[in-house]
Each structure stands twice: as structure tokens, then as C-alpha cells.
Amino acid sequence: MRKVIIAVFIFASGATFGQANSELSGMIRHSLNYFPSVQELNASESITSMRVDVAKSNYLPNINGNAVYSYVNPVGQVQIPISATENKLLQFQPHDNYNFNVGLNQTLWDFGRTKAQIEKAKADVLVAHQNTEAARFQVASQVATIYYAMIYLRKSIEVQDSAIAYYQNNKKMIEGRIRSGDALQIDLSTMENNIDQEENRKVEFQRQYDRQVSLMRYTTGEPASPAGKDFDFTYEPEGADFSNNPNVIAATQRIAAAEADLKLSSSNRLPNLSLQANAGYKNAYQPNIEELRFNVLAGATLVFPIFQGGRVRQNISIARKSAQLSEISRNNTISTLQKDLESVQADIKAYDQQIKNSEGQITVAKETSRLTQVRYKQGVATYLDLINASTNLQRAFLSQIQYEYQKTLALVERCRLMGVKFWQE
């Protein structure tokens, strides 16, 4: 039985460390291609990028085909004498008016308005991209958390199996001693009760494991279980650099977007110079006003904004305050990340110490369990001593597994905070 306990100890404490393994990386990449919220943000980013082309189209001319009909009555006309006895009616406009043409409208100079629109659209694209990246980091962290939770629960189940086997072995010893008259039936009942308790704990661990399988299916789209057995994640970026964090990058881009919006709002106070031209057929030309004749038109228009109800000034004020708010938001984001990173680093330091301490506890608990078994066989120890020794060893194993699991989650969180794509090769 002692070999069973030692085997579990080796399994529980023999974790080898490296960065995210290929299995976990593959699960994360699969999830990033599947998870609906990421796909939704990808589609939103694609739509946002199209707005850049829409803004650039303001540099291009607008060409339209026009067909206009109008009926006018009365129309201007005059009697012109052409002889002493005869007058001719001169009509200046027909009752039925037709105008068919192709028109062109081209902005020649908008004083930077279109450029500001393009800059704003590009900044919005970068913000949308970083929002997608932030979601990808969240999904990657979620997959890693589920992955290592399954390993943790599987390790815990193996510890429970070892404890149950230990109690089963001691149950046989008690049954033998009952037959020889050296133990009571209550001793056997107590041992069976402990076996039932350990079975219930195993059932609880199995229930939690099955829930993690369901979560992995929800996240990746397929029921995947880790083949790995160790907490092998120790990707440890140095320092406290948040320059790669998508939330910080997005906050920076929001500042750029707000500044572009401010330029755009300010440009609405400036004039706009445009060219108009059209060519087509219309009637109402003398001397035959009913005849459709080819005609062309060309000209330029300069529009000066004079009064717009104060909307331009208000929009400029709003855009300026939005830029200030974006700057405050970025500083707040960095402060929050700094706080979270310091908390994670404190957790990692504490877990390292707890893992180290648990190794000594396991060594003592193993030796205590061995001596208690020897003493029980010699009739010096009681079955309660066996139970206590086994319980202490089991707790030491589970504590060490939990510390390693919690440290792994802290390492994953540190990568997320610092914007490290640990799933990439």
C-alpha cells in the first residue's frame, strides 16, 4: 500500500515546467477560430475597415444621370408685329419642359475635411482590432484555465483513488484482526464510513471534471480532454511592460480617434470648393423651344458656413472633451493593469513558497503513514491513528496540487495582463 501512496506523490509533485505546450496551443487556436463572440468581433472589425474606403470615396466625383420633366402654365409670351397686318406669337418657354443629362460633382478643396474623416476611420479600425485582440486574450485565458482545471481535477481524483485503496487495504487488516479478536466491529464500520466519504469526494471531483469538459466543448466546439498530466505552464515575461496589452493599445487608439474627430468637427467651419458639370439634352431653346438640343454646363461653387445654430461649436467642444476623456481612460487602464499585475506577482511568490513548504509536509506525512502502519500491525497504534495519518498525507497531496494549479492560473493571468500571446509558437 505504501507503494501506492508514493506513486501518487511522484505523480503529484513531478511537474516539469515550460511554456504553453503544443496541445494547449492547438486548443486555443481552434477556439479562436470557433468561439462565436470572437467571430462576431471579427465581422465587426471587417465592417469598420470598410468605413475607411467610404471616407476615401469623398475624394472621388459623384456622377448622376438626371431626367426632369415639368409642366408650366402660364408661360411668358409676346405678340411681335411682323407686318402692318400680321403679328407673330413669341413664346419664351414651352409648357412641357424636358431635361436629360449626366451630371458630375467633384470636390476640389475641402480644407482637410476628408483627410480628417479618413484618419478617424483608420483610428476606429485600430480600436476595433484591439477590441478583438482583447477578446482573443480572454478566450485564450479561459481555455488555459479550463485545460489546467481538468488536469488539477484529474490529479485530485487519482489522489482520492489512492486514499480509497489505502483504506481498502486497512479494511482488510481490520477484518483479519476482528477474526483474531484483536479489533471491534465498530473499527470496521468506521473504516467503511471513511471509504464512503472518500468515494463521495471522488464523485464531487468527477462532477467538476465533467463540467470542465462541457465548458471546453462550449469554448472550442469539441469535447477535448488534455493528454498532458502536468502543470507545465511557466511562460514568465519579465518586467511590467503593458505596451502589448490590447486594452492599452485600444485606449491609445481611442485618443487618436478622438483627436481625428476633433479635427473633423473643426473642419466643418471651413469653406468647401466644388466643381459641377453636366451634359445632355433639353428643350426651351429659341427659336424652336420644343426641340431637344444638346447642351453642356460647367461651374464652381464655394460654400461658406455662416450660421448653423451653434452645432459646429458644440460638436468641437464635445470632441475636445472626448479626447480628454480618452486620455483619462488610458491612464486608468494602465493603473488598473499595474494593480492587477502586482497582485498576480504577489500570488505567484506566495504559491512558490507554499509549494516548497508542502514538499516538506508530504515527506513527513509519508513517513508518519509508514510508521503508523507498522505500529498498527504490531498492535501499538489504533485504526484512528491510521485514519489520521492517511488524512494528513491526502491533505498534503491535495494542497500541493492546488498550489501548483493556482500558480499556473496566476502565470496565465500575468501573460494576459502583459499582452503575451503564449499560445503562439
mmCIF file of N, CA and C in Angstrom, residues 44-146:
data_model
loop_
_atom_site.group_PDB
_atom_site.id
_atom_site.type_symbol
_atom_site.label_atom_id
_atom_site.label_comp_id
_atom_site.label_asym_id
_atom_site.label_seq_id
_atom_site.Cartn_x
_atom_site.Cartn_y
_atom_site.Cartn_z
ATOM 1 N N SER A 44 -17.350 42.563 -37.025
ATOM 2 C CA SER A 44 -17.474 43.990 -36.728
ATOM 3 C C SER A 44 -16.230 44.752 -37.178
ATOM 4 N N GLU A 45 -15.063 44.151 -36.979
ATOM 5 C CA GLU A 45 -13.815 44.780 -37.422
ATOM 6 C C GLU A 45 -13.790 44.927 -38.939
ATOM 7 N N SER A 46 -14.282 43.909 -39.638
ATOM 8 C CA SER A 46 -14.330 43.973 -41.102
ATOM 9 C C SER A 46 -15.242 45.102 -41.575
ATOM 10 N N ILE A 47 -16.380 45.249 -40.901
ATOM 11 C CA ILE A 47 -17.304 46.332 -41.264
ATOM 12 C C ILE A 47 -16.658 47.692 -41.006
ATOM 13 N N THR A 48 -15.963 47.809 -39.873
ATOM 14 C CA THR A 48 -15.312 49.074 -39.536
ATOM 15 C C THR A 48 -14.238 49.434 -40.559
ATOM 16 N N SER A 49 -13.494 48.437 -41.035
ATOM 17 C CA SER A 49 -12.445 48.710 -42.028
ATOM 18 C C SER A 49 -13.036 49.207 -43.346
ATOM 19 N N MET A 50 -14.265 48.805 -43.644
ATOM 20 C CA MET A 50 -14.905 49.274 -44.878
ATOM 21 C C MET A 50 -15.203 50.768 -44.818
ATOM 22 N N ARG A 51 -15.327 51.309 -43.599
ATOM 23 C CA ARG A 51 -15.619 52.735 -43.471
ATOM 24 C C ARG A 51 -14.440 53.594 -43.926
ATOM 25 N N VAL A 52 -13.238 53.030 -43.921
ATOM 26 C CA VAL A 52 -12.082 53.769 -44.443
ATOM 27 C C VAL A 52 -12.264 54.017 -45.934
ATOM 28 N N ASP A 53 -12.680 52.992 -46.660
ATOM 29 C CA ASP A 53 -12.922 53.157 -48.098
ATOM 30 C C ASP A 53 -14.073 54.124 -48.358
ATOM 31 N N VAL A 54 -15.078 54.077 -47.475
ATOM 32 C CA VAL A 54 -16.191 55.016 -47.628
ATOM 33 C C VAL A 54 -15.696 56.451 -47.468
ATOM 34 N N ALA A 55 -14.812 56.675 -46.470
ATOM 35 C CA ALA A 55 -14.275 58.022 -46.262
ATOM 36 C C ALA A 55 -13.402 58.455 -47.444
ATOM 37 N N LYS A 56 -12.594 57.537 -47.979
ATOM 38 C CA LYS A 56 -11.738 57.875 -49.120
ATOM 39 C C LYS A 56 -12.558 58.203 -50.361
ATOM 40 N N SER A 57 -13.761 57.637 -50.449
ATOM 41 C CA SER A 57 -14.586 57.882 -51.634
ATOM 42 C C SER A 57 -15.014 59.338 -51.756
ATOM 43 N N ASN A 58 -14.850 60.130 -50.682
ATOM 44 C CA ASN A 58 -15.182 61.556 -50.777
ATOM 45 C C ASN A 58 -14.238 62.305 -51.717
ATOM 46 N N TYR A 59 -13.070 61.696 -52.001
ATOM 47 C CA TYR A 59 -12.164 62.300 -52.977
ATOM 48 C C TYR A 59 -12.641 62.081 -54.414
ATOM 49 N N LEU A 60 -13.541 61.143 -54.612
ATOM 50 C CA LEU A 60 -13.989 60.788 -55.956
ATOM 51 C C LEU A 60 -15.210 61.608 -56.347
ATOM 52 N N PRO A 61 -15.416 61.790 -57.649
ATOM 53 C CA PRO A 61 -16.576 62.579 -58.088
ATOM 54 C C PRO A 61 -17.878 61.793 -57.941
ATOM 55 N N ASN A 62 -18.968 62.542 -57.836
ATOM 56 C CA ASN A 62 -20.304 61.963 -57.886
ATOM 57 C C ASN A 62 -20.859 62.185 -59.290
ATOM 58 N N ILE A 63 -21.216 61.121 -59.970
ATOM 59 C CA ILE A 63 -21.767 61.201 -61.327
ATOM 60 C C ILE A 63 -23.178 60.628 -61.297
ATOM 61 N N ASN A 64 -24.130 61.415 -61.774
ATOM 62 C CA ASN A 64 -25.531 61.013 -61.726
ATOM 63 C C ASN A 64 -26.190 61.244 -63.075
ATOM 64 N N GLY A 65 -27.121 60.388 -63.409
ATOM 65 C CA GLY A 65 -27.976 60.607 -64.563
ATOM 66 C C GLY A 65 -29.277 61.257 -64.119
ATOM 67 N N ASN A 66 -29.712 62.281 -64.824
ATOM 68 C CA ASN A 66 -30.905 63.035 -64.437
ATOM 69 C C ASN A 66 -31.903 63.084 -65.593
ATOM 70 N N ALA A 67 -33.159 62.906 -65.261
ATOM 71 C CA ALA A 67 -34.254 63.057 -66.233
ATOM 72 C C ALA A 67 -35.340 63.878 -65.553
ATOM 73 N N VAL A 68 -35.585 65.081 -66.079
ATOM 74 C CA VAL A 68 -36.508 66.015 -65.422
ATOM 75 C C VAL A 68 -37.601 66.417 -66.410
ATOM 76 N N TYR A 69 -38.834 66.364 -65.956
ATOM 77 C CA TYR A 69 -39.972 66.869 -66.737
ATOM 78 C C TYR A 69 -40.759 67.814 -65.852
ATOM 79 N N SER A 70 -41.185 68.949 -66.431
ATOM 80 C CA SER A 70 -42.022 69.889 -65.684
ATOM 81 C C SER A 70 -43.008 70.555 -66.639
ATOM 82 N N TYR A 71 -44.179 70.776 -66.132
ATOM 83 C CA TYR A 71 -45.228 71.457 -66.905
ATOM 84 C C TYR A 71 -45.417 72.843 -66.315
ATOM 85 N N VAL A 72 -45.405 73.879 -67.178
ATOM 86 C CA VAL A 72 -45.502 75.265 -66.725
ATOM 87 C C VAL A 72 -46.672 75.944 -67.436
ATOM 88 N N ASN A 73 -47.495 76.613 -66.647
ATOM 89 C CA ASN A 73 -48.615 77.375 -67.218
ATOM 90 C C ASN A 73 -49.021 78.441 -66.196
ATOM 91 N N PRO A 74 -49.107 79.673 -66.543
ATOM 92 C CA PRO A 74 -48.860 80.238 -67.886
ATOM 93 C C PRO A 74 -47.378 80.411 -68.147
ATOM 94 N N VAL A 75 -47.047 80.679 -69.359
ATOM 95 C CA VAL A 75 -45.668 80.909 -69.757
ATOM 96 C C VAL A 75 -45.555 82.315 -70.344
ATOM 97 N N GLY A 76 -44.364 82.840 -70.332
ATOM 98 C CA GLY A 76 -44.148 84.174 -70.894
ATOM 99 C C GLY A 76 -44.246 84.163 -72.416
ATOM 100 N N GLN A 77 -45.003 85.088 -72.959
ATOM 101 C CA GLN A 77 -45.135 85.189 -74.412
ATOM 102 C C GLN A 77 -45.463 86.630 -74.791
ATOM 103 N N VAL A 78 -45.191 86.962 -76.057
ATOM 104 C CA VAL A 78 -45.419 88.323 -76.524
ATOM 105 C C VAL A 78 -45.781 88.287 -78.013
ATOM 106 N N GLN A 79 -46.662 89.241 -78.409
ATOM 107 C CA GLN A 79 -47.038 89.378 -79.816
ATOM 108 C C GLN A 79 -46.048 90.339 -80.494
ATOM 109 N N ILE A 80 -45.383 89.838 -81.497
ATOM 110 C CA ILE A 80 -44.407 90.655 -82.231
ATOM 111 C C ILE A 80 -44.955 90.925 -83.639
ATOM 112 N N PRO A 81 -45.122 92.215 -84.002
ATOM 113 C CA PRO A 81 -45.640 92.519 -85.356
ATOM 114 C C PRO A 81 -44.583 92.226 -86.401
ATOM 115 N N ILE A 82 -44.973 91.494 -87.374
ATOM 116 C CA ILE A 82 -44.045 91.187 -88.472
ATOM 117 C C ILE A 82 -44.441 91.897 -89.768
ATOM 118 N N SER A 83 -45.686 92.492 -89.744
ATOM 119 C CA SER A 83 -46.134 93.315 -90.889
ATOM 120 C C SER A 83 -47.223 94.247 -90.380
ATOM 121 N N ALA A 84 -47.732 95.045 -91.282
ATOM 122 C CA ALA A 84 -48.762 96.004 -90.862
ATOM 123 C C ALA A 84 -50.031 95.310 -90.425
ATOM 124 N N THR A 85 -50.226 94.131 -90.947
ATOM 125 C CA THR A 85 -51.492 93.449 -90.637
ATOM 126 C C THR A 85 -51.306 92.115 -89.921
ATOM 127 N N GLU A 86 -50.038 91.731 -89.658
ATOM 128 C CA GLU A 86 -49.807 90.389 -89.083
ATOM 129 C C GLU A 86 -48.863 90.472 -87.881
ATOM 130 N N ASN A 87 -49.245 89.740 -86.840
ATOM 131 C CA ASN A 87 -48.415 89.611 -85.632
ATOM 132 C C ASN A 87 -48.021 88.137 -85.440
ATOM 133 N N LYS A 88 -46.846 87.938 -84.838
ATOM 134 C CA LYS A 88 -46.386 86.577 -84.522
ATOM 135 C C LYS A 88 -46.240 86.425 -83.016
ATOM 136 N N LEU A 89 -46.750 85.276 -82.528
ATOM 137 C CA LEU A 89 -46.660 84.995 -81.089
ATOM 138 C C LEU A 89 -45.284 84.412 -80.767
ATOM 139 N N LEU A 90 -44.561 85.086 -79.889
ATOM 140 C CA LEU A 90 -43.244 84.594 -79.440
ATOM 141 C C LEU A 90 -43.380 84.066 -78.006
ATOM 142 N N GLN A 91 -43.170 82.759 -77.873
ATOM 143 C CA GLN A 91 -43.289 82.108 -76.550
ATOM 144 C C GLN A 91 -41.881 81.862 -76.011
ATOM 145 N N PHE A 92 -41.629 82.328 -74.799
ATOM 146 C CA PHE A 92 -40.277 82.242 -74.229
ATOM 147 C C PHE A 92 -39.989 80.873 -73.590
ATOM 148 N N GLN A 93 -40.980 80.116 -73.240
ATOM 149 C CA GLN A 93 -40.786 78.827 -72.560
ATOM 150 C C GLN A 93 -41.930 77.900 -72.938
ATOM 151 N N PRO A 94 -41.624 76.629 -73.204
ATOM 152 C CA PRO A 94 -42.713 75.711 -73.539
ATOM 153 C C PRO A 94 -43.489 75.307 -72.288
ATOM 154 N N HIS A 95 -44.701 74.866 -72.515
ATOM 155 C CA HIS A 95 -45.458 74.316 -71.387
ATOM 156 C C HIS A 95 -44.825 73.017 -70.877
ATOM 157 N N ASP A 96 -44.379 72.172 -71.785
ATOM 158 C CA ASP A 96 -43.735 70.901 -71.407
ATOM 159 C C ASP A 96 -42.224 71.067 -71.502
ATOM 160 N N ASN A 97 -41.557 70.894 -70.369
ATOM 161 C CA ASN A 97 -40.110 71.106 -70.302
ATOM 162 C C ASN A 97 -39.412 69.774 -70.012
ATOM 163 N N TYR A 98 -38.379 69.465 -70.817
ATOM 164 C CA TYR A 98 -37.616 68.223 -70.670
ATOM 165 C C TYR A 98 -36.137 68.568 -70.489
ATOM 166 N N ASN A 99 -35.515 67.785 -69.623
ATOM 167 C CA ASN A 99 -34.072 67.974 -69.400
ATOM 168 C C ASN A 99 -33.467 66.608 -69.068
ATOM 169 N N PHE A 100 -32.641 66.090 -69.973
ATOM 170 C CA PHE A 100 -31.966 64.809 -69.771
ATOM 171 C C PHE A 100 -30.461 65.077 -69.802
ATOM 172 N N ASN A 101 -29.755 64.720 -68.708
ATOM 173 C CA ASN A 101 -28.321 64.997 -68.676
ATOM 174 C C ASN A 101 -27.601 64.060 -67.717
ATOM 175 N N VAL A 102 -26.294 64.040 -67.869
ATOM 176 C CA VAL A 102 -25.395 63.358 -66.937
ATOM 177 C C VAL A 102 -24.614 64.434 -66.204
ATOM 178 N N GLY A 103 -24.718 64.420 -64.858
ATOM 179 C CA GLY A 103 -24.084 65.466 -64.068
ATOM 180 C C GLY A 103 -22.908 64.956 -63.261
ATOM 181 N N LEU A 104 -21.935 65.800 -63.037
ATOM 182 C CA LEU A 104 -20.737 65.476 -62.258
ATOM 183 C C LEU A 104 -20.555 66.530 -61.186
ATOM 184 N N ASN A 105 -20.247 66.056 -59.965
ATOM 185 C CA ASN A 105 -19.953 66.957 -58.850
ATOM 186 C C ASN A 105 -18.663 66.477 -58.196
ATOM 187 N N GLN A 106 -17.640 67.313 -58.226
ATOM 188 C CA GLN A 106 -16.329 66.933 -57.715
ATOM 189 C C GLN A 106 -15.841 67.966 -56.713
ATOM 190 N N THR A 107 -15.506 67.474 -55.500
ATOM 191 C CA THR A 107 -14.925 68.372 -54.504
ATOM 192 C C THR A 107 -13.488 68.688 -54.897
ATOM 193 N N LEU A 108 -13.179 69.948 -55.000
ATOM 194 C CA LEU A 108 -11.829 70.370 -55.359
ATOM 195 C C LEU A 108 -10.969 70.606 -54.130
ATOM 196 N N TRP A 109 -11.565 71.183 -53.110
ATOM 197 C CA TRP A 109 -10.795 71.509 -51.905
ATOM 198 C C TRP A 109 -11.771 71.615 -50.740
ATOM 199 N N ASP A 110 -11.585 70.724 -49.752
ATOM 200 C CA ASP A 110 -12.480 70.759 -48.586
ATOM 201 C C ASP A 110 -11.734 71.127 -47.307
ATOM 202 N N PHE A 111 -10.502 71.671 -47.467
ATOM 203 C CA PHE A 111 -9.726 72.186 -46.332
ATOM 204 C C PHE A 111 -9.488 71.106 -45.264
ATOM 205 N N GLY A 112 -9.192 69.872 -45.698
ATOM 206 C CA GLY A 112 -8.805 68.809 -44.765
ATOM 207 C C GLY A 112 -9.952 68.019 -44.172
ATOM 208 N N ARG A 113 -11.187 68.284 -44.608
ATOM 209 C CA ARG A 113 -12.328 67.573 -44.019
ATOM 210 C C ARG A 113 -12.265 66.071 -44.340
ATOM 211 N N THR A 114 -12.030 65.731 -45.590
ATOM 212 C CA THR A 114 -11.969 64.317 -45.977
ATOM 213 C C THR A 114 -10.781 63.617 -45.330
ATOM 214 N N LYS A 115 -9.650 64.300 -45.247
ATOM 215 C CA LYS A 115 -8.480 63.719 -44.596
ATOM 216 C C LYS A 115 -8.781 63.393 -43.139
ATOM 217 N N ALA A 116 -9.477 64.292 -42.455
ATOM 218 C CA ALA A 116 -9.844 64.040 -41.059
ATOM 219 C C ALA A 116 -10.801 62.858 -40.948
ATOM 220 N N GLN A 117 -11.718 62.732 -41.896
ATOM 221 C CA GLN A 117 -12.637 61.590 -41.889
ATOM 222 C C GLN A 117 -11.878 60.277 -42.068
ATOM 223 N N ILE A 118 -10.888 60.281 -42.949
ATOM 224 C CA ILE A 118 -10.094 59.067 -43.178
ATOM 225 C C ILE A 118 -9.290 58.711 -41.933
ATOM 226 N N GLU A 119 -8.668 59.708 -41.301
ATOM 227 C CA GLU A 119 -7.901 59.456 -40.082
ATOM 228 C C GLU A 119 -8.800 58.904 -38.977
ATOM 229 N N LYS A 120 -9.996 59.454 -38.853
ATOM 230 C CA LYS A 120 -10.944 58.962 -37.854
ATOM 231 C C LYS A 120 -11.338 57.516 -38.152
ATOM 232 N N ALA A 121 -11.601 57.201 -39.414
ATOM 233 C CA ALA A 121 -11.991 55.838 -39.784
ATOM 234 C C ALA A 121 -10.854 54.852 -39.526
ATOM 235 N N LYS A 122 -9.609 55.257 -39.841
ATOM 236 C CA LYS A 122 -8.467 54.374 -39.597
ATOM 237 C C LYS A 122 -8.266 54.136 -38.103
ATOM 238 N N ALA A 123 -8.425 55.171 -37.305
ATOM 239 C CA ALA A 123 -8.299 55.008 -35.856
ATOM 240 C C ALA A 123 -9.386 54.077 -35.322
ATOM 241 N N ASP A 124 -10.591 54.193 -35.854
ATOM 242 C CA ASP A 124 -11.678 53.300 -35.433
ATOM 243 C C ASP A 124 -11.371 51.848 -35.790
ATOM 244 N N VAL A 125 -10.720 51.635 -36.937
ATOM 245 C CA VAL A 125 -10.337 50.275 -37.328
ATOM 246 C C VAL A 125 -9.343 49.692 -36.329
ATOM 247 N N LEU A 126 -8.363 50.494 -35.932
ATOM 248 C CA LEU A 126 -7.367 50.021 -34.969
ATOM 249 C C LEU A 126 -8.008 49.728 -33.619
ATOM 250 N N VAL A 127 -8.951 50.563 -33.207
ATOM 251 C CA VAL A 127 -9.660 50.311 -31.947
ATOM 252 C C VAL A 127 -10.439 49.004 -32.039
ATOM 253 N N ALA A 128 -11.148 48.809 -33.147
ATOM 254 C CA ALA A 128 -11.922 47.577 -33.328
ATOM 255 C C ALA A 128 -11.011 46.352 -33.328
ATOM 256 N N HIS A 129 -9.837 46.483 -33.950
ATOM 257 C CA HIS A 129 -8.892 45.361 -33.983
ATOM 258 C C HIS A 129 -8.403 45.017 -32.581
ATOM 259 N N GLN A 130 -8.085 46.023 -31.792
ATOM 260 C CA GLN A 130 -7.609 45.758 -30.439
ATOM 261 C C GLN A 130 -8.722 45.225 -29.539
ATOM 262 N N ASN A 131 -9.951 45.636 -29.781
ATOM 263 C CA ASN A 131 -11.071 45.040 -29.043
ATOM 264 C C ASN A 131 -11.176 43.551 -29.357
ATOM 265 N N THR A 132 -10.958 43.209 -30.612
ATOM 266 C CA THR A 132 -10.955 41.797 -30.992
ATOM 267 C C THR A 132 -9.797 41.065 -30.331
ATOM 268 N N GLU A 133 -8.622 41.708 -30.301
ATOM 269 C CA GLU A 133 -7.463 41.091 -29.661
ATOM 270 C C GLU A 133 -7.709 40.868 -28.172
ATOM 271 N N ALA A 134 -8.347 41.830 -27.511
ATOM 272 C CA ALA A 134 -8.657 41.671 -26.086
ATOM 273 C C ALA A 134 -9.576 40.473 -25.871
ATOM 274 N N ALA A 135 -10.555 40.313 -26.751
ATOM 275 C CA ALA A 135 -11.455 39.157 -26.649
ATOM 276 C C ALA A 135 -10.691 37.860 -26.889
ATOM 277 N N ARG A 136 -9.741 37.884 -27.811
ATOM 278 C CA ARG A 136 -8.937 36.685 -28.083
ATOM 279 C C ARG A 136 -8.101 36.309 -26.862
ATOM 280 N N PHE A 137 -7.545 37.305 -26.191
ATOM 281 C CA PHE A 137 -6.793 37.025 -24.968
ATOM 282 C C PHE A 137 -7.697 36.421 -23.894
ATOM 283 N N GLN A 138 -8.915 36.952 -23.781
ATOM 284 C CA GLN A 138 -9.853 36.418 -22.795
ATOM 285 C C GLN A 138 -10.181 34.959 -23.095
ATOM 286 N N VAL A 139 -10.435 34.662 -24.357
ATOM 287 C CA VAL A 139 -10.758 33.286 -24.734
ATOM 288 C C VAL A 139 -9.559 32.371 -24.506
ATOM 289 N N ALA A 140 -8.360 32.838 -24.871
ATOM 290 C CA ALA A 140 -7.156 32.030 -24.664
ATOM 291 C C ALA A 140 -6.947 31.737 -23.183
ATOM 292 N N SER A 141 -7.139 32.752 -22.338
ATOM 293 C CA SER A 141 -7.001 32.549 -20.894
ATOM 294 C C SER A 141 -8.059 31.587 -20.375
ATOM 295 N N GLN A 142 -9.270 31.693 -20.920
ATOM 296 C CA GLN A 142 -10.347 30.799 -20.491
ATOM 297 C C GLN A 142 -10.033 29.350 -20.856
ATOM 298 N N VAL A 143 -9.536 29.134 -22.067
ATOM 299 C CA VAL A 143 -9.181 27.777 -22.480
ATOM 300 C C VAL A 143 -8.064 27.227 -21.602
ATOM 301 N N ALA A 144 -7.041 28.053 -21.330
ATOM 302 C CA ALA A 144 -5.941 27.610 -20.474
ATOM 303 C C ALA A 144 -6.439 27.283 -19.070
ATOM 304 N N THR A 145 -7.348 28.107 -18.549
ATOM 305 C CA THR A 145 -7.905 27.854 -17.217
ATOM 306 C C THR A 145 -8.658 26.531 -17.185
ATOM 307 N N ILE A 146 -9.483 26.285 -18.194
ATOM 308 C CA ILE A 146 -10.234 25.024 -18.255
ATOM 309 C C ILE A 146 -9.277 23.842 -18.404
#
